[in-house]
Every structure is written in C-alpha cells, then in structure tokens.
Amino acid sequence: MTGKKILAITGAEAAAYAMKQIEPDVVAAYPITPQTPIVEYFAKYVADGEVRTEMIPVESEHSAMSAVVGAAAAGARAMTATSAQGLALMLEIVYIASSLRLPIVMGVVNRALSAPINIHCDHSDAMMARDSGWIQLFCEDVQEVYDLTILAVRLAEHEDVRLPVMVNQDGFILSHGVEPVEVLPDEVVKKFVGELKPIYPLLDTDHPVTYGPLDLYDYYFEHKRQQIEAMKNAYRVFPLIAEEFYKISGRKYNYVEPYRMEDAEYVMVALGSSNGTIKDVVDELREKGKKVGLLKIWMFRPFPKAEIQRYLTARKAIVVLDRAVSFGAEAPLYEAVKSALYEVAARPLVGSFVYGLGGRDLKPEHVRYAFERAMALDLVADKEEYLGLRE
Amino acid sequence: MPLTMKKLAEIFTNRETGLTQGHRMCPGCGAPMTVKIVLMVAKALGYEPVIGFATGCMEVSSTIFPYTSWSVPYIHNAFENVAATISGVEIAYRALKKAGKIPSDKKYAFIAFGGDGGTYDIGLQSLSGALERGHKMLYVLYDNEGYMNTGNQRSGSTPPGADTTTAPVGKLLPGKIQLKKNIVEIVAGHENVYAATVTTGEPMDFINKVEKALQFDGPAFIAALSPCVRYWRMDESKSVDITKLAVQTKYWPLYEVERGVYRVTRKPTSFKPIAEFVKAQGRFRLLLQRPDAEQIINELQQYVDRRWERLLALEEATKDKPIR
Ligand SMILES: Cc1ncc(C[n+]2csc(CCOP(=O)(O)OP(=O)(O)O)c2C)c(N)n1
Ligand code: SF4
C-alpha cells in the first residue's frame, strides 16, 4: 500500500465518503438524527458533481425504502441510510427488500426508539429489524464504518447471497465522533466493488418479469426456505470477501473479532462501539494478571453460531452486554449467545447485562464490575442485570 | 395523429397488450379494462411500459404465483407505496441511462396503478411526494370507490349512502356520511402536473388523455371510474354503461387540469338526475329503503350541480393561464 491517506472524519462522513467512492446509481434517503449528516454529506457530493449518483430526497423513510426497492429491482445499485423511527417507518418495506432478494446497502445509525423520544444511541432499532432477512454488521469505530460499508456492497451483491445489508454504527458515539480513518484510493474502491450485475432487472423489457406476486400456501414456504439458504450462504461468502478486502486494505474482518482470547477464562461479548471501552478494560485487567478477553461481534445476522461456540466453549464465565432489551424475554445478543452455548460440551457460566439505553454512557467501571462478577463466578443465567442504571 | 379505437384494434389484433388473459378478475370488472386501455395506448405510441401495482384486488388477481398475467415488467411492492416504488424505478432508469448501462433508444413509460384505497387514503403521501419531485411517471387510479381486496370496506372515495362493511347502512347511520375526497383537485394542487378523469364508457376521451399524459413533461395522473360489479351490485354486462351514466349525471365529470388550466372534455347537452345513477346499483339499495333517502340523494344532487358549475367557472377562469 503506497500513499496512505488518513482523514479525520466522523462516522457519518465515513459512511458518506464510502458511498461516494462506491458511487451507487441511486440513493434515496430521508433525514433523521443522528443519521442526517450522512444524507447531507452525500447530497453535497451530488450537488458538487462529485458522483454521478441520482439522489431522491424523498418525503419519508417509508418512501426511501420503497424507492430503493424500485431502483434495485430496476437494476440499479441502490443505497440509503436511517435511524430509529426512520427504520421503524420503513420496516414494512425492509422485509420486502430482503424477500425480493434485492442487494441494497443501508447505513443504520443506531438510536433509541420512541417513546419517550430520545435521539441517542442504543440498539433497539437494529434489533427491531433483526429478523427482517437483512445481513447485519456492527462497527466498533469509524474505520470500520468506512470499511464495512464498502465490504457490504460485495456481500449484498454476491450471486449466492443477494440479500440486503445493514451497516450499523452507534449514534453520536461514532456518527458524530471524529476519528482518524485510513481511506483507500477511489480507483481501488471502484475496482473492489466492481459493477453490479443485475439479475432480472425490470428495465430489461425484452425479458419481462413479475416482482412481488401473490404467493400463497402452495409456494411461500419454499420461497422462505430459499431466503434462509441465501442467508446461510453469507457465512461462506463473507470470509472470501473479507480476504479480498484485506488484500487491498491490510485490514482483516471476520464474523467476530477475538481480543486477548488465547487463554481467557472470562469473556465479554458485545456489539458496536462499546467494544473499544471493553478492550481498554481488558488490557487493564490483563496487566493485573486477570485472564479476561473479549469476543466482539461484527456480524449479528446471520448469527455466527459456530464461531461463538468455538471461541466460548470451556471458558469459565461469559458476560453478554446488550444495548437493547426484548420486553418479556431475554436481551437479544444474550439470548443468541446463551442458546449457542447450549450445544457445546463444556458450557461456561453466562450472565446478561443490559447497558446504555437511550444513550447512557458505558463507563470502564461498569465493564470492570461485570468482569468482577464473572471472575467471582457470580452470574445467574436467568437474571438480567443493568449497568449504569439508577435503581 | 391521435390514436383511434380502430387503430388500436388493428394494432392489437395479433399483439399482446401486456396484460394477458387468465387473470382472476371478475367478468365486467372495470380495473382490467382500465389497465388495458392504458397499456394499449402506451404500446401503440412506442413506449415500453414498466408497471408498478399497489396491493389491491387487481394485484392479487393477476399475479398468483407461479402464474402472472403480465407480459410487461411488473413490480408489486406494498399497498401504500406504488408511487415511491415507481419513483425509484424511474430514477434508476435516469441513472443507468446516464451511465450508459441501458440502451438509450428505448422509450420507457413508467406507470403506477393503484386502487382508491391505495391512492386517496394510505398511499396519498407517497403519491404527493412523487408528484412534488416531478418524476416522469403516469399514475393511474382505478377507482371502484371502496376496498375490494379486503372485502368491501369504505375508502376516502366511497360516496355517501353506499353500503360498505366498515360504514354499513344501519338503523341509526345512513352508511358513509362524508362525500368523496376530491383526489383530482389534490393532485392538481401540485406544480407542473397533468391530472384528468376518465371512464371506460368514454374510450376516446380516455385514449386521448392517456396519450397526453404519457407525452406530458412531468408527472401525470389519471383517475378512472372503474366499477366493481361485486360491490356495486349490478349485472356484469352493465359496468361500462354505468360509467356512461356517471358522466351523464355529473357524478363523474370528465375533465383535465394541465399545469393549473382546467378543461372540461365532455359537456353533455342535457343531464340525468343523480337518482338514476344511485338507483342503478345495489350498493345503494339499503339507503333507498331509509326514510331519509330522498334527502341524501338531494344533497348529492346539489353537490354534483355545484361542482359542475364550479368546474365550468374554473375552465373559464384558468383559460390561457397556465401556472408555468
Ligand atoms: C399497510 C397495509 N394495511 C392494510 C392492508 C390491507 N389491504 C390490502 S388491499 C386493501 C384495500 C385495497 O383497496 P383499493 O386500494 O381501493 O383497491 P381494490 O382492492 O378496491 O382494487 C387493504 C386494506 C395492507 N395490505 N397493507
Ligand atoms: S371484486 Fe370487484 S374489483 Fe375485484 S375483480 Fe371483482 S369486480 Fe373487480
């Protein structure tokens, strides 16, 4: 890699910058805090003629996703971005996008869902769309926002996958926090993403197709099965694309990132930016001779169960941190991790900690506390606990 | 040279319209007739139609997997978003053409079809957004004045006194109380649009307006009164006749608004009372049995009279005064 270019940019700008280099055919979007700067940066690129993308500033997120579905079905590379209420409003069409197998990439700037209204980060929006058939990637820092946005295009468009991808970044923490980001040259990104090869585009009038027919009990089930298989294919395809990305960037991605896991007996599992804080605490505890580690989840859907099992089996205790809840059930990441561990021979102790709802900080002392509980083997599988909550 | 019925008949003797036979719509339904006229005009003028369809009776009846009645590209996305969906298709066309990724010699017609529910009610925002953004599309409303796909519920287009399952004529209430929403005025209230009413009972007027709409440089909207024989409760052979009667009774005036300029395209020399239109349909049968039937019909008569006068006045007032 010659001539490394480092920019000091926010997560929102990193997403927009990646989109500029990808130069999709169509972007349709609607502003919502904290996603707004993505739309604004991109609109400026369009206004300045830096991209040839056609941008539709639609009148709602519902229409943003609808238009992106139309554009992708027409044969265009199409992207959008949103947060919280925006994702909630588009949710009906979010399911349609994945069920029509359209390779759309969407930046989701994670924010709490109303009510009460709150514009700050948590993962309840992403978790609401957890079962929508989209691949879900989560970023720890701004560099990952940039990288995973580019990588997502290839993943979505891979012929064995053909599913939309959400690239999640934590609202404000990443979207508005400036960090140094190593960006690739435009040509390198262009070459990496290549041209979209549309499958059954509507604009091919010589080969007309019907999208979105009525599909009753005689075929719907089989179509869902195909979708399930496509999602599974992402397991196989993601490492291949990540490897290619490594070659152009020197940065390695996988379903999960093990951090100081070699001999770790007490492991934390988390999504998003809090992994940065956890890494610091892990380093600190390691210095004190504690055998702690972190398993950061990059890909939440499809859920990397085999990796989770491989990394977590025979550890002493696992703490799962969730930035979302599931009312009346267990927190989403915890539930998935615990369920994966049911199948391993040597089951560790597991504990669930919910933190940071509505943007509340996760402080190092919270992480330390959770680790201490793990190290004391003071975890109860059937007990949801809260970090940083006034009880 | 404007298209004629004869010409269309000639062209489509050995050619598909785009909507083939075998769909499961009821005989006499206004919707497929409406769709066919639009497709024929588009194709006869050399356009490649690309269709978006809102959830509704026609959508579910024409695409039952693994079959489809469409031999032109077709996308159904959801109920309320056909205008936004077609916006996306149209914008993709612009982007791909600019990038040289599709042949530039193809003349596409991006056509959205929606029922009255998907247009007057749940889809109004999506429609308004698409109109405001100025997409080059034709939106065709097939107006059967109720939600048929879900079994005859009221919509913002249902006229007063018609019996529907969510605003039934009962002992206390006379069915729907409100008048129809005036969708054409709402659409015409956007800048740089073409909006028109048509019916299958006046095919030449219909054909001319589709031709105009397709050639209009901006979004175009056509509202077609499209009877549902099940809900309107009439003989399937009468569905075209009833739309003629709708015009003759001022119930469905035929007019167009082009960039704010009104033009009434059919001016019958004599009119029939609205009661004839009401009495010809079973959906008003319960209304007619009520003691206040006459009053409701009178009110409807006054409304259509006043609207007609107003249309003529608008035609006079806006003559040669386009907004742009
Ligand atoms: C968000 C949403 N709400 C409700 C429905 C149920 N639904 C499907 S079609 C329909 C009515 C369609 O009526 P209209 O647009 O008038 O078309 P028609 O069936 O009369 O041809 C309704 C209520 C839906 N599909 N989506
Ligand atoms: S129910 Fe009505 S709208 Fe539906 S196909 Fe029959 S006549 Fe047409």
PDB file of N, CA and C and ligand atoms in Angstrom, chain B residues 24-32 57-58 61 142 144 148-149 226-231, ligand 2:
ATOM      1  N   ARG B  24     -57.631 -13.496 -12.703  1.00  0.00           N
ATOM      2  CA  ARG B  24     -58.821 -13.985 -11.984  1.00  0.00           C
ATOM      3  C   ARG B  24     -59.780 -12.866 -11.601  1.00  0.00           C
ATOM      4  N   MET B  25     -59.760 -11.768 -12.366  1.00  0.00           N
ATOM      5  CA  MET B  25     -60.697 -10.694 -12.059  1.00  0.00           C
ATOM      6  C   MET B  25     -62.109 -11.125 -12.460  1.00  0.00           C
ATOM      7  N   CYS B  26     -63.115 -10.541 -11.802  1.00  0.00           N
ATOM      8  CA  CYS B  26     -64.499 -10.876 -12.142  1.00  0.00           C
ATOM      9  C   CYS B  26     -64.824 -10.372 -13.553  1.00  0.00           C
ATOM     10  N   PRO B  27     -65.675 -11.093 -14.258  1.00  0.00           N
ATOM     11  CA  PRO B  27     -66.145 -10.567 -15.537  1.00  0.00           C
ATOM     12  C   PRO B  27     -66.848  -9.235 -15.291  1.00  0.00           C
ATOM     13  N   GLY B  28     -66.589  -8.292 -16.138  1.00  0.00           N
ATOM     14  CA  GLY B  28     -67.245  -6.986 -16.000  1.00  0.00           C
ATOM     15  C   GLY B  28     -66.502  -6.018 -15.108  1.00  0.00           C
ATOM     16  N   CYS B  29     -65.430  -6.460 -14.470  1.00  0.00           N
ATOM     17  CA  CYS B  29     -64.668  -5.565 -13.589  1.00  0.00           C
ATOM     18  C   CYS B  29     -64.056  -4.423 -14.398  1.00  0.00           C
ATOM     19  N   GLY B  30     -64.125  -3.221 -13.849  1.00  0.00           N
ATOM     20  CA  GLY B  30     -63.592  -2.064 -14.564  1.00  0.00           C
ATOM     21  C   GLY B  30     -62.070  -2.006 -14.579  1.00  0.00           C
ATOM     22  N   ALA B  31     -61.438  -2.645 -13.608  1.00  0.00           N
ATOM     23  CA  ALA B  31     -59.987  -2.473 -13.452  1.00  0.00           C
ATOM     24  C   ALA B  31     -59.170  -2.987 -14.646  1.00  0.00           C
ATOM     25  N   PRO B  32     -59.377  -4.247 -15.078  1.00  0.00           N
ATOM     26  CA  PRO B  32     -58.542  -4.700 -16.207  1.00  0.00           C
ATOM     27  C   PRO B  32     -58.825  -3.931 -17.499  1.00  0.00           C
ATOM     28  N   CYS B  57     -57.197  -5.473  -5.287  1.00  0.00           N
ATOM     29  CA  CYS B  57     -57.915  -6.549  -5.969  1.00  0.00           C
ATOM     30  C   CYS B  57     -57.209  -7.003  -7.237  1.00  0.00           C
ATOM     31  N   MET B  58     -56.822  -6.043  -8.046  1.00  0.00           N
ATOM     32  CA  MET B  58     -56.217  -6.403  -9.334  1.00  0.00           C
ATOM     33  C   MET B  58     -54.825  -7.022  -9.149  1.00  0.00           C
ATOM     34  N   SER B  61     -55.184 -10.580  -8.045  1.00  0.00           N
ATOM     35  CA  SER B  61     -55.853 -11.444  -9.022  1.00  0.00           C
ATOM     36  C   SER B  61     -55.034 -11.680 -10.285  1.00  0.00           C
ATOM     37  N   TYR B 142     -57.453   3.367 -10.393  1.00  0.00           N
ATOM     38  CA  TYR B 142     -58.707   2.713 -10.790  1.00  0.00           C
ATOM     39  C   TYR B 142     -59.614   2.794  -9.572  1.00  0.00           C
ATOM     40  N   ASN B 144     -62.784   2.174  -7.684  1.00  0.00           N
ATOM     41  CA  ASN B 144     -64.031   1.424  -7.532  1.00  0.00           C
ATOM     42  C   ASN B 144     -64.735   1.823  -6.232  1.00  0.00           C
ATOM     43  N   MET B 148     -61.759  -3.328  -2.125  1.00  0.00           N
ATOM     44  CA  MET B 148     -62.360  -4.584  -2.571  1.00  0.00           C
ATOM     45  C   MET B 148     -61.561  -5.797  -2.147  1.00  0.00           C
ATOM     46  N   ASN B 149     -60.253  -5.660  -2.177  1.00  0.00           N
ATOM     47  CA  ASN B 149     -59.401  -6.795  -1.853  1.00  0.00           C
ATOM     48  C   ASN B 149     -59.695  -7.331  -0.459  1.00  0.00           C
ATOM     49  N   SER B 226     -63.849   2.975 -12.137  1.00  0.00           N
ATOM     50  CA  SER B 226     -63.760   1.562 -12.549  1.00  0.00           C
ATOM     51  C   SER B 226     -64.667   0.706 -11.689  1.00  0.00           C
ATOM     52  N   PRO B 227     -65.874   0.462 -12.149  1.00  0.00           N
ATOM     53  CA  PRO B 227     -66.840  -0.251 -11.315  1.00  0.00           C
ATOM     54  C   PRO B 227     -66.351  -1.612 -10.841  1.00  0.00           C
ATOM     55  N   CYS B 228     -66.761  -1.943  -9.629  1.00  0.00           N
ATOM     56  CA  CYS B 228     -66.578  -3.282  -9.096  1.00  0.00           C
ATOM     57  C   CYS B 228     -67.967  -3.909  -9.125  1.00  0.00           C
ATOM     58  N   VAL B 229     -68.152  -4.907  -9.948  1.00  0.00           N
ATOM     59  CA  VAL B 229     -69.501  -5.459 -10.105  1.00  0.00           C
ATOM     60  C   VAL B 229     -69.995  -6.144  -8.825  1.00  0.00           C
ATOM     61  N   ARG B 230     -69.057  -6.639  -8.040  1.00  0.00           N
ATOM     62  CA  ARG B 230     -69.437  -7.293  -6.790  1.00  0.00           C
ATOM     63  C   ARG B 230     -69.994  -6.282  -5.796  1.00  0.00           C
ATOM     64  N   TYR B 231     -69.274  -5.189  -5.625  1.00  0.00           N
ATOM     65  CA  TYR B 231     -69.651  -4.212  -4.610  1.00  0.00           C
ATOM     66  C   TYR B 231     -70.768  -3.284  -5.116  1.00  0.00           C
TER      67      TYR B 231
HETATM   68  S1  SF4 C   2     -64.216  -7.894  -6.691  1.00  0.00           S
HETATM   69 FE1  SF4 C   2     -64.653  -6.026  -7.790  1.00  0.00          FE
HETATM   70  S2  SF4 C   2     -62.658  -5.048  -8.082  1.00  0.00           S
HETATM   71 FE2  SF4 C   2     -62.294  -7.172  -7.587  1.00  0.00          FE
HETATM   72  S3  SF4 C   2     -62.184  -8.235  -9.552  1.00  0.00           S
HETATM   73 FE3  SF4 C   2     -64.279  -8.389  -8.874  1.00  0.00          FE
HETATM   74  S4  SF4 C   2     -65.259  -6.659  -9.805  1.00  0.00           S
HETATM   75 FE4  SF4 C   2     -63.099  -6.248  -9.908  1.00  0.00          FE
END
